[in-house]
Amino acid sequence: MQDEENLVGRARQGDQKAFAQLYEEHFNKIYRYVVVRIGDKTEAEDMTQQVFLNALQSIASFKWQGTPFAAWLFRIAHNQVVDYFRKNQKQPVALFDESLVESDSNPQRMAENSLDIEQLLSATERLTAAQREVISLRFAGGLAIAEVAKIMGKSQGAVKALQHSAIIALRKTLLSENKVLVAEDNEKD
Amino acid sequence: MRKTREFENILDECLERLLVRGETIEQCLQHFPKLANELKPLLETALAVNQASAIQPNSEFRDRARYQFYSALQETGLKRKRPFFLWRLRWAAVMSIVLALLVASGGTVMAASGSMPDEFLYPTKLVTEQAQLLLTPSALGKAELYTRLADKRVDEIARMAGKNKPEKIEQTAQLLNKYLTKIAALTSAKGVKVGITVAPSPGETTATEKTTALAAAQALQEATAAEKTSAAETPKINEQAKSSLARSIMSDRRAKLKETMGRYASNHPARLRALLETAPPATRQALLDAIAKSEGSYKKAIESLGGD
């Protein structure tokens, strides 16, 4: 945390290398979050770029108050997602673009992942907005509960409750649609 | 209620073990054997969700985004190198606009951002956009901003068609054409510069430059670090790295702008044409004029970017 505070401080003072490091550390997570929230690859790419350009423009206004830099970035991304839905008057999750699946040398695994992604995005349509936000930040964004709570302006207890209810709802939806959950355990070969 | 909260805490702890520490579900359940039956299906679901959302941006997009970001970073760096008196003039102009807006309309600038041409706050929105343009230092940056504004104007024309306001369609279409003309002027071979480096024309952009742009970006990082420790020793190398990166970035930004303009040149007239089916008859002529003019202006703008 101390290192990040130092890095952010340097970026605020115009240190390009420091800001570049922050960019590299957070780019993929922001992209995943936006993709899972909106389900549109082209839009997600543009929005991810815009998140970092906005961050660059307003870094001087960032005040270190113990909140991780990621929380500030995800807040910018969250606001852009909200604007996107407002402007386009779309449902939060649209049909998924199959080309999003990362290239993989194992065709069987690719097929399983592709199916899972479609199932996930379809299932998240039935979640509440708050549950969807928790799933996007926690799993796609890879944030800890404390960080999710700060971004959403809720207590950690409230976010844990949302996480619990969202996972239950996702499981029910997936099972009701006779989907098989393909979860690869973390066992090392 | 208390039991539920305890379970939610345990579920979260298990998720931390799975997602952060890399434990397996079975390892995690060993810590909470009494809750294993309840936890297991939820953890399986959570793990599947986590794996499904582990999407990676493709490398082409990642490189393009990196170039654009480094370009913006470089622009912020260049701003500091401008002569102080120029900045004073620039900021004086911007502050005058901002102060005038604040005095005249209090906190209405934010509210104006979503206003439409037939609304009271629309002029404030246009002035704010002009201030944004004034704050954008490079010609290419201005062209990119004009492109985003052109997209907004088309949205507004569509809204005005729905409200049966042909005179507002005409006014907004004039703005749209003005922006497209500006884009053509700003992106012509003479117009675009990065600092003192003239951007390469499309013919000068080689495949090698594109593929080595990432290396150039890394060179910039190294050059920046080197500047701090031995600025006097290696100025020539640093300048070369920056110049190389600047060329790569400019080339990529022009390509991206051209791609966006190409998309808009097709989508915007198509969108206005589709409105002819549903818009009130009184707006038909204004829409037809807007389509005809914008098509011509788009063509010129794309040509200036090295269009086919």
Tab-separated table of C-alpha atoms in Angstrom:
chain	number	residue	atom	x	y	z
A	1	MET	CA	0.000	0.000	0.000
A	2	GLN	CA	2.901	2.291	0.870
A	3	ASP	CA	4.446	1.564	-2.526
A	4	GLU	CA	1.215	2.381	-4.308
A	5	GLU	CA	0.824	5.617	-2.364
A	6	ASN	CA	4.329	6.568	-3.429
A	7	LEU	CA	3.625	5.605	-7.038
A	8	VAL	CA	0.378	7.591	-7.138
A	9	GLY	CA	2.108	10.555	-5.541
A	10	ARG	CA	4.749	10.531	-8.261
A	11	ALA	CA	2.108	10.183	-10.973
A	12	ARG	CA	0.271	13.202	-9.548
A	13	GLN	CA	3.451	15.221	-9.840
A	14	GLY	CA	3.770	14.371	-13.521
A	15	ASP	CA	6.056	11.344	-13.362
A	16	GLN	CA	5.174	9.597	-16.627
A	17	LYS	CA	6.885	6.362	-15.689
A	18	ALA	CA	4.863	6.113	-12.480
A	19	PHE	CA	1.596	6.638	-14.300
A	20	ALA	CA	2.614	4.121	-16.962
A	21	GLN	CA	3.213	1.564	-14.217
A	22	LEU	CA	-0.248	2.201	-12.740
A	23	TYR	CA	-1.711	1.795	-16.223
A	24	GLU	CA	-0.025	-1.564	-16.788
A	25	GLU	CA	-1.083	-2.854	-13.372
A	26	HIS	CA	-4.762	-2.045	-13.749
A	27	PHE	CA	-5.546	-2.174	-17.471
A	28	ASN	CA	-6.677	-5.824	-17.745
A	29	LYS	CA	-8.863	-5.670	-14.655
A	30	ILE	CA	-10.658	-2.562	-15.833
A	31	TYR	CA	-11.177	-4.133	-19.259
A	32	ARG	CA	-12.647	-7.325	-17.737
A	33	TYR	CA	-14.940	-5.348	-15.498
A	34	VAL	CA	-16.288	-3.285	-18.395
A	35	VAL	CA	-16.724	-6.310	-20.672
A	36	VAL	CA	-18.654	-8.258	-18.066
A	37	ARG	CA	-20.817	-5.254	-17.288
A	38	ILE	CA	-21.741	-4.410	-20.898
A	39	GLY	CA	-20.945	-7.566	-22.938
A	40	ASP	CA	-19.808	-5.607	-26.007
A	41	LYS	CA	-16.163	-5.959	-27.032
A	42	THR	CA	-15.844	-2.857	-29.198
A	43	GLU	CA	-17.558	-0.601	-26.698
A	44	ALA	CA	-15.569	-2.114	-23.844
A	45	GLU	CA	-12.303	-1.369	-25.629
A	46	ASP	CA	-13.223	2.258	-26.225
A	47	MET	CA	-14.483	2.651	-22.675
A	48	THR	CA	-11.378	1.077	-21.152
A	49	GLN	CA	-9.166	3.492	-23.074
A	50	GLN	CA	-11.356	6.377	-21.988
A	51	VAL	CA	-11.145	5.336	-18.324
A	52	PHE	CA	-7.376	5.776	-18.371
A	53	LEU	CA	-7.482	9.001	-20.376
A	54	ASN	CA	-9.979	10.381	-17.863
A	55	ALA	CA	-7.759	9.217	-15.039
A	56	LEU	CA	-4.786	10.974	-16.637
A	57	GLN	CA	-6.762	14.195	-16.942
A	58	SER	CA	-7.973	14.146	-13.356
A	59	ILE	CA	-5.067	12.518	-11.498
A	60	ALA	CA	-4.253	15.874	-9.914
A	61	SER	CA	-7.605	15.809	-8.120
A	62	PHE	CA	-6.978	12.346	-6.627
A	63	LYS	CA	-6.396	12.562	-2.914
A	64	TRP	CA	-4.816	9.684	-1.086
A	65	GLN	CA	-7.114	8.823	1.800
A	66	GLY	CA	-6.215	5.194	2.300
A	67	THR	CA	-8.434	4.133	-0.607
A	68	PRO	CA	-6.572	2.047	-3.167
A	69	PHE	CA	-5.937	3.661	-6.521
A	70	ALA	CA	-7.869	0.768	-8.112
A	71	ALA	CA	-11.015	1.882	-6.301
A	72	TRP	CA	-10.708	5.337	-7.889
A	73	LEU	CA	-10.185	3.809	-11.357
A	74	PHE	CA	-13.132	1.440	-10.949
A	75	ARG	CA	-15.269	4.379	-9.845
A	76	ILE	CA	-14.400	6.156	-13.124
A	77	ALA	CA	-15.198	2.952	-15.035
A	78	HIS	CA	-18.453	2.512	-13.124
A	79	ASN	CA	-19.531	6.053	-14.005
A	80	GLN	CA	-18.760	5.433	-17.673
A	81	VAL	CA	-20.787	2.230	-17.645
A	82	VAL	CA	-23.713	4.094	-16.089
A	83	ASP	CA	-23.438	6.823	-18.761
A	84	TYR	CA	-23.263	4.164	-21.466
A	85	PHE	CA	-26.488	2.514	-20.351
A	86	ARG	CA	-28.168	5.874	-19.921
A	87	LYS	CA	-27.178	7.000	-23.398
A	88	ASN	CA	-27.979	3.755	-25.142
A	89	GLN	CA	-30.947	2.816	-22.958
A	90	LYS	CA	-29.797	-0.771	-23.091
A	91	GLN	CA	-30.004	-3.583	-20.623
A	92	PRO	CA	-26.761	-3.939	-18.675
A	93	VAL	CA	-25.736	-7.184	-20.360
A	94	ALA	CA	-26.176	-7.868	-24.059
A	95	LEU	CA	-25.373	-10.923	-26.123
A	96	PHE	CA	-21.807	-11.953	-25.689
A	97	ASP	CA	-19.198	-11.632	-28.381
A	98	GLU	CA	-17.586	-15.061	-28.790
A	99	SER	CA	-14.343	-13.550	-30.013
A	100	LEU	CA	-13.707	-12.385	-26.458
A	101	VAL	CA	-12.518	-15.825	-25.472
A	102	GLU	CA	-8.779	-15.852	-25.076
A	103	SER	CA	-6.973	-17.947	-27.578
A	104	ASP	CA	-6.090	-21.307	-26.133
A	105	SER	CA	-4.231	-24.254	-27.515
A	106	ASN	CA	-6.730	-26.701	-26.022
A	107	PRO	CA	-9.918	-26.656	-28.160
A	108	GLN	CA	-11.974	-28.565	-25.599
A	109	ARG	CA	-11.112	-26.106	-22.864
A	110	MET	CA	-11.886	-23.199	-25.185
A	111	ALA	CA	-15.331	-24.623	-25.849
A	112	GLU	CA	-16.009	-25.052	-22.149
A	113	ASN	CA	-14.890	-21.521	-21.314
A	114	SER	CA	-16.901	-20.046	-24.155
A	115	LEU	CA	-20.009	-21.803	-22.941
A	116	ASP	CA	-19.375	-20.664	-19.401
A	117	ILE	CA	-19.005	-17.047	-20.429
A	118	GLU	CA	-22.267	-17.087	-22.316
A	119	GLN	CA	-23.989	-18.758	-19.412
A	120	LEU	CA	-22.573	-16.247	-16.992
A	121	LEU	CA	-23.640	-13.198	-18.982
A	122	SER	CA	-27.053	-14.631	-19.624
A	123	ALA	CA	-27.455	-15.493	-15.944
A	124	THR	CA	-26.299	-12.083	-14.716
A	125	GLU	CA	-29.209	-10.493	-16.582
A	126	ARG	CA	-31.448	-11.879	-13.855
A	127	LEU	CA	-29.466	-10.343	-11.016
A	128	THR	CA	-30.298	-7.020	-9.407
A	129	ALA	CA	-28.118	-4.061	-10.403
A	130	ALA	CA	-26.304	-4.187	-7.053
A	131	GLN	CA	-25.674	-7.933	-7.283
A	132	ARG	CA	-24.362	-7.514	-10.825
A	133	GLU	CA	-22.024	-4.752	-9.709
A	134	VAL	CA	-20.632	-6.952	-6.928
A	135	ILE	CA	-20.048	-9.868	-9.314
A	136	SER	CA	-18.343	-7.581	-11.866
A	137	LEU	CA	-16.063	-5.913	-9.344
A	138	ARG	CA	-15.307	-8.989	-7.257
A	139	PHE	CA	-14.713	-11.571	-9.983
A	140	ALA	CA	-14.037	-9.698	-13.227
A	141	GLY	CA	-12.247	-6.831	-11.476
A	142	GLY	CA	-10.566	-9.098	-8.948
A	143	LEU	CA	-11.162	-6.724	-6.051
A	144	ALA	CA	-11.341	-7.583	-2.366
A	145	ILE	CA	-14.593	-7.104	-0.474
A	146	ALA	CA	-13.264	-3.978	1.264
A	147	GLU	CA	-12.469	-2.349	-2.090
A	148	VAL	CA	-15.842	-3.308	-3.570
A	149	ALA	CA	-17.533	-1.811	-0.518
A	150	LYS	CA	-15.703	1.494	-0.944
A	151	ILE	CA	-16.549	1.747	-4.638
A	152	MET	CA	-20.209	0.934	-4.042
A	153	GLY	CA	-20.475	3.112	-0.932
A	154	LYS	CA	-21.760	0.191	1.123
A	155	SER	CA	-20.580	-1.612	4.258
A	156	GLN	CA	-18.490	-4.748	3.859
A	157	GLY	CA	-21.301	-6.705	5.506
A	158	ALA	CA	-23.783	-5.442	2.917
A	159	VAL	CA	-21.438	-6.379	0.075
A	160	LYS	CA	-20.894	-9.871	1.518
A	161	ALA	CA	-24.652	-10.311	1.700
A	162	LEU	CA	-24.996	-9.191	-1.930
A	163	GLN	CA	-22.189	-11.531	-2.946
A	164	HIS	CA	-23.896	-14.437	-1.184
A	165	SER	CA	-27.310	-13.761	-2.699
A	166	ALA	CA	-25.790	-13.169	-6.163
A	167	ILE	CA	-23.955	-16.506	-6.141
A	168	ILE	CA	-27.115	-18.308	-5.004
A	169	ALA	CA	-29.151	-16.579	-7.723
A	170	LEU	CA	-26.555	-17.386	-10.397
A	171	ARG	CA	-26.449	-21.037	-9.370
A	172	LYS	CA	-30.250	-21.315	-9.402
A	173	THR	CA	-30.459	-19.703	-12.826
A	174	LEU	CA	-27.736	-21.880	-14.291
A	175	LEU	CA	-29.237	-25.066	-12.839
A	176	SER	CA	-32.762	-24.148	-13.921
A	177	GLU	CA	-31.464	-23.817	-17.457
A	178	ASN	CA	-29.867	-27.258	-17.112
A	179	LYS	CA	-26.415	-25.736	-17.436
A	180	VAL	CA	-23.512	-27.708	-16.082
A	181	LEU	CA	-21.073	-25.667	-14.090
A	182	VAL	CA	-17.588	-26.375	-15.359
A	183	ALA	CA	-15.304	-25.118	-12.651
A	184	GLU	CA	-11.708	-26.156	-12.904
A	185	ASP	CA	-10.317	-26.528	-9.457
A	186	ASN	CA	-7.018	-24.905	-8.630
A	187	GLU	CA	-5.139	-28.147	-8.195
A	188	LYS	CA	-1.686	-28.087	-9.605
A	189	ASP	CA	-0.872	-30.846	-12.081
B	1	MET	CA	-29.779	-13.332	10.995
B	2	ARG	CA	-26.568	-13.779	12.983
B	3	LYS	CA	-26.074	-17.236	11.471
B	4	THR	CA	-26.542	-15.786	8.018
B	5	ARG	CA	-23.922	-13.113	8.645
B	6	GLU	CA	-21.495	-15.711	9.949
B	7	PHE	CA	-22.075	-17.811	6.862
B	8	GLU	CA	-21.530	-14.803	4.587
B	9	ASN	CA	-18.229	-14.117	6.351
B	10	ILE	CA	-17.146	-17.751	5.986
B	11	LEU	CA	-18.163	-17.814	2.334
B	12	ASP	CA	-16.066	-14.705	1.722
B	13	GLU	CA	-13.106	-16.186	3.568
B	14	CYS	CA	-13.342	-19.305	1.393
B	15	LEU	CA	-13.470	-17.124	-1.721
B	16	GLU	CA	-10.309	-15.336	-0.605
B	17	ARG	CA	-8.632	-18.719	-0.123
B	18	LEU	CA	-9.755	-19.885	-3.571
B	19	LEU	CA	-9.226	-16.724	-5.605
B	20	VAL	CA	-6.273	-15.091	-3.888
B	21	ARG	CA	-4.336	-17.820	-2.108
B	22	GLY	CA	-4.949	-20.449	-4.799
B	23	GLU	CA	-6.397	-23.132	-2.507
B	24	THR	CA	-8.687	-25.822	-3.916
B	25	ILE	CA	-12.343	-26.170	-2.901
B	26	GLU	CA	-11.529	-29.329	-0.944
B	27	GLN	CA	-8.703	-27.607	0.949
B	28	CYS	CA	-11.019	-24.767	1.796
B	29	LEU	CA	-13.823	-27.021	3.002
B	30	GLN	CA	-11.446	-28.752	5.412
B	31	HIS	CA	-11.433	-25.544	7.450
B	32	PHE	CA	-15.245	-25.581	7.748
B	33	PRO	CA	-16.324	-29.266	7.727
B	34	LYS	CA	-19.735	-28.595	9.299
B	35	LEU	CA	-20.669	-26.195	6.501
B	36	ALA	CA	-19.109	-28.215	3.687
B	37	ASN	CA	-22.397	-29.305	2.127
B	38	GLU	CA	-23.706	-25.760	2.051
B	39	LEU	CA	-20.470	-24.140	0.947
B	40	LYS	CA	-19.422	-26.546	-1.793
B	41	PRO	CA	-22.075	-25.715	-4.436
B	42	LEU	CA	-21.611	-21.986	-3.865
B	43	LEU	CA	-17.847	-22.226	-4.181
B	44	GLU	CA	-18.199	-24.266	-7.376
B	45	THR	CA	-20.425	-21.582	-8.800
B	46	ALA	CA	-18.090	-18.806	-7.684
B	47	LEU	CA	-15.088	-20.551	-9.180
B	48	ALA	CA	-16.898	-21.038	-12.493
B	49	VAL	CA	-17.885	-17.357	-12.492
B	50	ASN	CA	-14.294	-16.373	-11.780
B	51	GLN	CA	-12.931	-18.508	-14.606
B	52	ALA	CA	-15.578	-17.324	-17.050
B	53	SER	CA	-14.782	-13.691	-16.390
B	54	ALA	CA	-11.011	-14.091	-16.831
B	55	ILE	CA	-11.115	-12.479	-20.261
B	56	GLN	CA	-7.954	-11.061	-21.775
B	57	PRO	CA	-7.903	-8.121	-24.167
B	58	ASN	CA	-6.485	-9.133	-27.520
B	59	SER	CA	-2.932	-8.052	-28.191
B	60	GLU	CA	-3.813	-5.704	-31.068
B	61	PHE	CA	-6.176	-3.725	-28.858
B	62	ARG	CA	-3.751	-3.800	-25.933
B	63	ASP	CA	-0.980	-2.311	-28.082
B	64	ARG	CA	-3.277	0.290	-29.635
B	65	ALA	CA	-4.565	1.335	-26.219
B	66	ARG	CA	-1.033	1.546	-24.878
B	67	TYR	CA	0.075	3.805	-27.711
B	68	GLN	CA	-2.873	6.100	-27.211
B	69	PHE	CA	-2.253	6.298	-23.497
B	70	TYR	CA	1.453	6.985	-23.945
B	71	SER	CA	0.539	9.636	-26.465
B	72	ALA	CA	-1.696	11.336	-23.933
B	73	LEU	CA	1.033	10.990	-21.325
B	74	GLN	CA	3.487	12.617	-23.681
B	75	GLU	CA	1.107	15.478	-24.389
B	76	THR	CA	0.843	16.199	-20.682
B	77	GLY	CA	4.637	16.235	-20.586
B	78	LEU	CA	4.830	18.641	-23.514
B	79	LYS	CA	2.406	21.001	-21.853
B	80	ARG	CA	4.950	21.730	-19.170
B	81	LYS	CA	7.531	22.684	-21.747
B	82	ARG	CA	5.420	25.462	-23.281
B	83	PRO	CA	6.588	29.009	-22.678
B	84	PHE	CA	5.037	30.293	-19.494
B	85	PHE	CA	3.480	33.372	-21.084
B	86	LEU	CA	1.599	31.180	-23.607
B	87	TRP	CA	0.114	29.201	-20.765
B	88	ARG	CA	-0.863	32.373	-19.004
B	89	LEU	CA	-2.717	33.509	-22.123
B	90	ARG	CA	-4.371	30.110	-22.549
B	91	TRP	CA	-5.425	29.877	-18.950
B	92	ALA	CA	-6.597	33.472	-18.897
B	93	ALA	CA	-8.910	32.709	-21.821
B	94	VAL	CA	-10.209	29.519	-20.233
B	95	MET	CA	-10.683	31.114	-16.841
B	96	SER	CA	-12.580	34.017	-18.435
B	97	ILE	CA	-14.998	31.558	-20.005
B	98	VAL	CA	-15.357	29.565	-16.811
B	99	LEU	CA	-15.867	32.674	-14.687
B	100	ALA	CA	-18.383	34.070	-17.156
B	101	LEU	CA	-20.287	30.805	-17.022
B	102	LEU	CA	-20.182	30.670	-13.248
B	103	VAL	CA	-21.317	34.263	-12.845
B	104	ALA	CA	-23.991	34.041	-15.501
B	105	SER	CA	-25.422	30.676	-14.711
B	106	GLY	CA	-24.107	29.471	-11.383
B	107	GLY	CA	-23.748	25.683	-11.356
B	108	THR	CA	-25.462	25.140	-14.670
B	109	VAL	CA	-22.403	23.983	-16.616
B	110	MET	CA	-22.869	20.403	-15.470
B	111	ALA	CA	-26.584	20.512	-16.145
B	112	ALA	CA	-25.905	21.908	-19.637
B	113	SER	CA	-23.832	18.886	-20.685
B	114	GLY	CA	-26.927	16.865	-21.502
B	115	SER	CA	-28.978	19.701	-22.980
B	116	MET	CA	-30.488	19.655	-26.476
B	117	PRO	CA	-30.466	22.397	-29.178
B	118	ASP	CA	-33.989	23.509	-28.263
B	119	GLU	CA	-33.144	23.941	-24.606
B	120	PHE	CA	-32.097	27.020	-22.667
B	121	LEU	CA	-28.752	25.589	-21.531
B	122	TYR	CA	-27.568	24.459	-24.968
B	123	PRO	CA	-25.427	27.580	-25.634
B	124	THR	CA	-23.655	26.894	-22.337
B	125	LYS	CA	-22.918	23.369	-23.541
B	126	LEU	CA	-21.375	24.724	-26.761
B	127	VAL	CA	-19.210	27.229	-24.874
B	128	THR	CA	-18.008	24.477	-22.546
B	129	GLU	CA	-17.046	22.383	-25.565
B	130	GLN	CA	-15.098	25.321	-26.965
B	131	ALA	CA	-13.241	25.581	-23.670
B	132	GLN	CA	-12.368	21.868	-23.972
B	133	LEU	CA	-11.003	22.509	-27.458
B	134	LEU	CA	-8.969	25.427	-26.181
B	135	LEU	CA	-7.455	23.165	-23.533
B	136	THR	CA	-6.527	20.500	-26.067
B	137	PRO	CA	-2.977	21.283	-27.161
B	138	SER	CA	-2.368	19.221	-30.300
B	139	ALA	CA	-4.032	19.431	-33.698
B	140	LEU	CA	-4.721	15.705	-33.681
B	141	GLY	CA	-6.173	15.937	-30.170
B	142	LYS	CA	-8.511	18.691	-31.367
B	143	ALA	CA	-9.513	16.562	-34.385
B	144	GLU	CA	-10.314	13.658	-32.060
B	145	LEU	CA	-12.431	15.921	-29.897
B	146	TYR	CA	-14.244	17.346	-32.931
B	147	THR	CA	-14.997	13.752	-33.962
B	148	ARG	CA	-16.643	13.032	-30.603
B	149	LEU	CA	-18.580	16.287	-30.858
B	150	ALA	CA	-19.747	15.351	-34.371
B	151	ASP	CA	-21.225	12.171	-32.924
B	152	LYS	CA	-23.052	14.248	-30.308
B	153	ARG	CA	-24.459	16.598	-32.963
B	154	VAL	CA	-25.888	13.626	-34.898
B	155	ASP	CA	-27.587	12.440	-31.704
B	156	GLU	CA	-29.050	15.914	-31.303
B	157	ILE	CA	-30.273	16.045	-34.916
B	158	ALA	CA	-32.076	12.749	-34.333
B	159	ARG	CA	-33.695	14.125	-31.184
B	160	MET	CA	-34.737	17.315	-32.959
B	161	ALA	CA	-36.289	15.272	-35.776
B	162	GLY	CA	-38.358	13.434	-33.186
B	163	LYS	CA	-39.509	16.766	-31.780
B	164	ASN	CA	-40.424	18.122	-35.237
B	165	LYS	CA	-37.979	21.042	-35.113
B	166	PRO	CA	-36.530	21.476	-38.620
B	167	GLU	CA	-34.837	24.810	-37.843
B	168	LYS	CA	-32.858	23.197	-35.002
B	169	ILE	CA	-31.905	20.341	-37.326
B	170	GLU	CA	-30.483	22.885	-39.783
B	171	GLN	CA	-28.529	24.743	-37.085
B	172	THR	CA	-27.110	21.535	-35.624
B	173	ALA	CA	-26.264	20.179	-39.096
B	174	GLN	CA	-24.305	23.399	-39.732
B	175	LEU	CA	-22.290	22.743	-36.587
B	176	LEU	CA	-21.721	19.145	-37.686
B	177	ASN	CA	-20.357	20.280	-41.052
B	178	LYS	CA	-18.221	22.922	-39.404
B	179	TYR	CA	-16.615	20.263	-37.190
B	180	LEU	CA	-15.995	17.928	-40.123
B	181	THR	CA	-14.345	20.780	-42.041
B	182	LYS	CA	-12.174	21.506	-38.993
B	183	ILE	CA	-11.171	17.847	-38.779
B	184	ALA	CA	-10.098	17.919	-42.437
B	185	ALA	CA	-8.012	21.040	-41.823
B	186	LEU	CA	-6.468	19.763	-38.582
B	187	THR	CA	-5.493	16.383	-39.995
B	188	SER	CA	-4.114	17.569	-43.303
B	189	ALA	CA	-0.420	16.737	-43.759
B	190	LYS	CA	0.651	20.240	-42.678
B	191	GLY	CA	-1.666	20.457	-39.702
B	192	VAL	CA	-0.639	17.637	-37.415
B	193	LYS	CA	2.436	17.957	-35.248
B	194	VAL	CA	3.751	16.424	-32.078
B	195	GLY	CA	5.845	19.046	-30.455
B	196	ILE	CA	8.361	19.774	-33.164
B	197	THR	CA	7.935	16.397	-34.866
B	198	VAL	CA	5.751	16.419	-37.948
B	199	ALA	CA	3.525	13.344	-38.054
B	200	PRO	CA	4.273	10.906	-40.834
B	201	SER	CA	1.853	10.871	-43.715
B	202	PRO	CA	0.130	7.515	-44.278
B	203	GLY	CA	2.570	6.653	-47.045
B	204	GLU	CA	5.492	7.100	-44.685
B	205	THR	CA	4.069	4.694	-42.119
B	206	THR	CA	5.765	1.369	-42.513
B	207	ALA	CA	4.785	-1.965	-41.046
B	208	THR	CA	8.086	-2.015	-39.213
B	209	GLU	CA	7.235	1.212	-37.434
B	210	LYS	CA	3.937	-0.262	-36.278
B	211	THR	CA	5.442	-3.477	-34.989
B	212	THR	CA	8.261	-1.689	-33.203
B	213	ALA	CA	6.044	0.907	-31.566
B	214	LEU	CA	5.785	-1.107	-28.385
B	215	ALA	CA	9.538	-1.279	-28.178
B	216	ALA	CA	9.565	2.467	-28.666
B	217	ALA	CA	7.121	2.853	-25.787
B	218	GLN	CA	9.448	0.851	-23.589
B	219	ALA	CA	12.315	2.975	-24.827
B	220	LEU	CA	10.439	6.033	-23.632
B	221	GLN	CA	10.202	4.537	-20.159
B	222	GLU	CA	13.891	3.806	-20.157
B	223	ALA	CA	14.628	7.238	-21.544
B	224	THR	CA	12.519	8.881	-18.861
B	225	ALA	CA	14.350	6.952	-16.157
B	226	ALA	CA	17.676	7.789	-17.728
B	227	GLU	CA	16.801	11.480	-17.803
B	228	LYS	CA	16.546	11.518	-14.051
B	229	THR	CA	19.927	9.976	-13.410
B	230	SER	CA	22.047	11.245	-16.234
B	231	ALA	CA	20.189	13.838	-18.234
B	232	ALA	CA	23.387	15.526	-19.325
B	233	GLU	CA	25.008	12.293	-20.499
B	234	THR	CA	22.428	10.852	-22.895
B	235	PRO	CA	20.210	13.590	-24.246
B	236	LYS	CA	20.611	12.459	-27.847
B	237	ILE	CA	19.496	8.869	-27.202
B	238	ASN	CA	16.526	10.043	-25.142
B	239	GLU	CA	15.386	12.402	-27.863
B	240	GLN	CA	15.685	9.629	-30.449
B	241	ALA	CA	13.559	7.280	-28.337
B	242	LYS	CA	10.944	9.961	-27.773
B	243	SER	CA	10.904	10.954	-31.414
B	244	SER	CA	10.489	7.340	-32.495
B	245	LEU	CA	7.679	6.827	-30.016
B	246	ALA	CA	6.000	10.069	-31.065
B	247	ARG	CA	5.960	8.949	-34.695
B	248	SER	CA	4.516	5.558	-33.782
B	249	ILE	CA	1.887	7.080	-31.541
B	250	MET	CA	0.839	9.665	-34.072
B	251	SER	CA	0.573	7.045	-36.771
B	252	ASP	CA	-1.594	4.869	-34.555
B	253	ARG	CA	-3.820	7.723	-33.465
B	254	ARG	CA	-4.351	8.814	-37.053
B	255	ALA	CA	-5.261	5.234	-37.999
B	256	LYS	CA	-7.712	5.034	-35.105
B	257	LEU	CA	-9.226	8.399	-36.017
B	258	LYS	CA	-9.528	7.350	-39.618
B	259	GLU	CA	-11.252	4.133	-38.552
B	260	THR	CA	-13.699	6.074	-36.378
B	261	MET	CA	-14.351	8.605	-39.137
B	262	GLY	CA	-14.944	5.781	-41.604
B	263	ARG	CA	-17.476	4.245	-39.238
B	264	TYR	CA	-19.218	7.552	-38.640
B	265	ALA	CA	-19.201	8.385	-42.376
B	266	SER	CA	-21.268	5.257	-42.878
B	267	ASN	CA	-23.336	5.193	-39.678
B	268	HIS	CA	-24.283	8.850	-39.325
B	269	PRO	CA	-25.880	9.368	-42.772
B	270	ALA	CA	-27.507	5.925	-42.430
B	271	ARG	CA	-28.973	6.908	-39.100
B	272	LEU	CA	-30.312	10.197	-40.498
B	273	ARG	CA	-31.676	8.372	-43.538
B	274	ALA	CA	-33.517	5.932	-41.284
B	275	LEU	CA	-35.160	8.893	-39.574
B	276	LEU	CA	-36.778	9.860	-42.878
B	277	GLU	CA	-39.092	6.877	-42.396
B	278	THR	CA	-40.429	7.971	-39.044
B	279	ALA	CA	-39.747	11.698	-38.597
B	280	PRO	CA	-42.512	14.280	-39.151
B	281	PRO	CA	-42.786	15.403	-42.826
B	282	ALA	CA	-41.786	18.990	-41.915
B	283	THR	CA	-38.300	17.792	-40.929
B	284	ARG	CA	-37.719	15.786	-44.112
B	285	GLN	CA	-35.992	18.504	-46.161
B	286	ALA	CA	-33.734	19.538	-43.255
B	287	LEU	CA	-32.734	15.911	-42.778
B	288	LEU	CA	-32.034	15.441	-46.489
B	289	ASP	CA	-29.819	18.568	-46.467
B	290	ALA	CA	-28.001	17.338	-43.376
B	291	ILE	CA	-27.366	13.944	-45.011
B	292	ALA	CA	-26.088	15.447	-48.272
B	293	LYS	CA	-23.781	17.972	-46.608
B	294	SER	CA	-22.386	15.596	-44.018
B	295	GLU	CA	-21.604	12.937	-46.623
B	296	GLY	CA	-19.497	15.437	-48.565
B	297	SER	CA	-17.776	16.703	-45.432
B	298	TYR	CA	-17.020	13.211	-44.186
B	299	LYS	CA	-15.463	12.360	-47.526
B	300	LYS	CA	-13.117	15.359	-47.308
B	301	ALA	CA	-12.205	14.612	-43.694
B	302	ILE	CA	-11.350	10.990	-44.491
B	303	GLU	CA	-9.321	12.090	-47.518
B	304	SER	CA	-7.312	14.405	-45.289
B	305	LEU	CA	-6.531	11.410	-43.075
B	306	GLY	CA	-5.271	9.488	-46.087
B	307	GLY	CA	-8.612	8.000	-47.137
B	308	ASP	CA	-8.940	5.532	-49.929
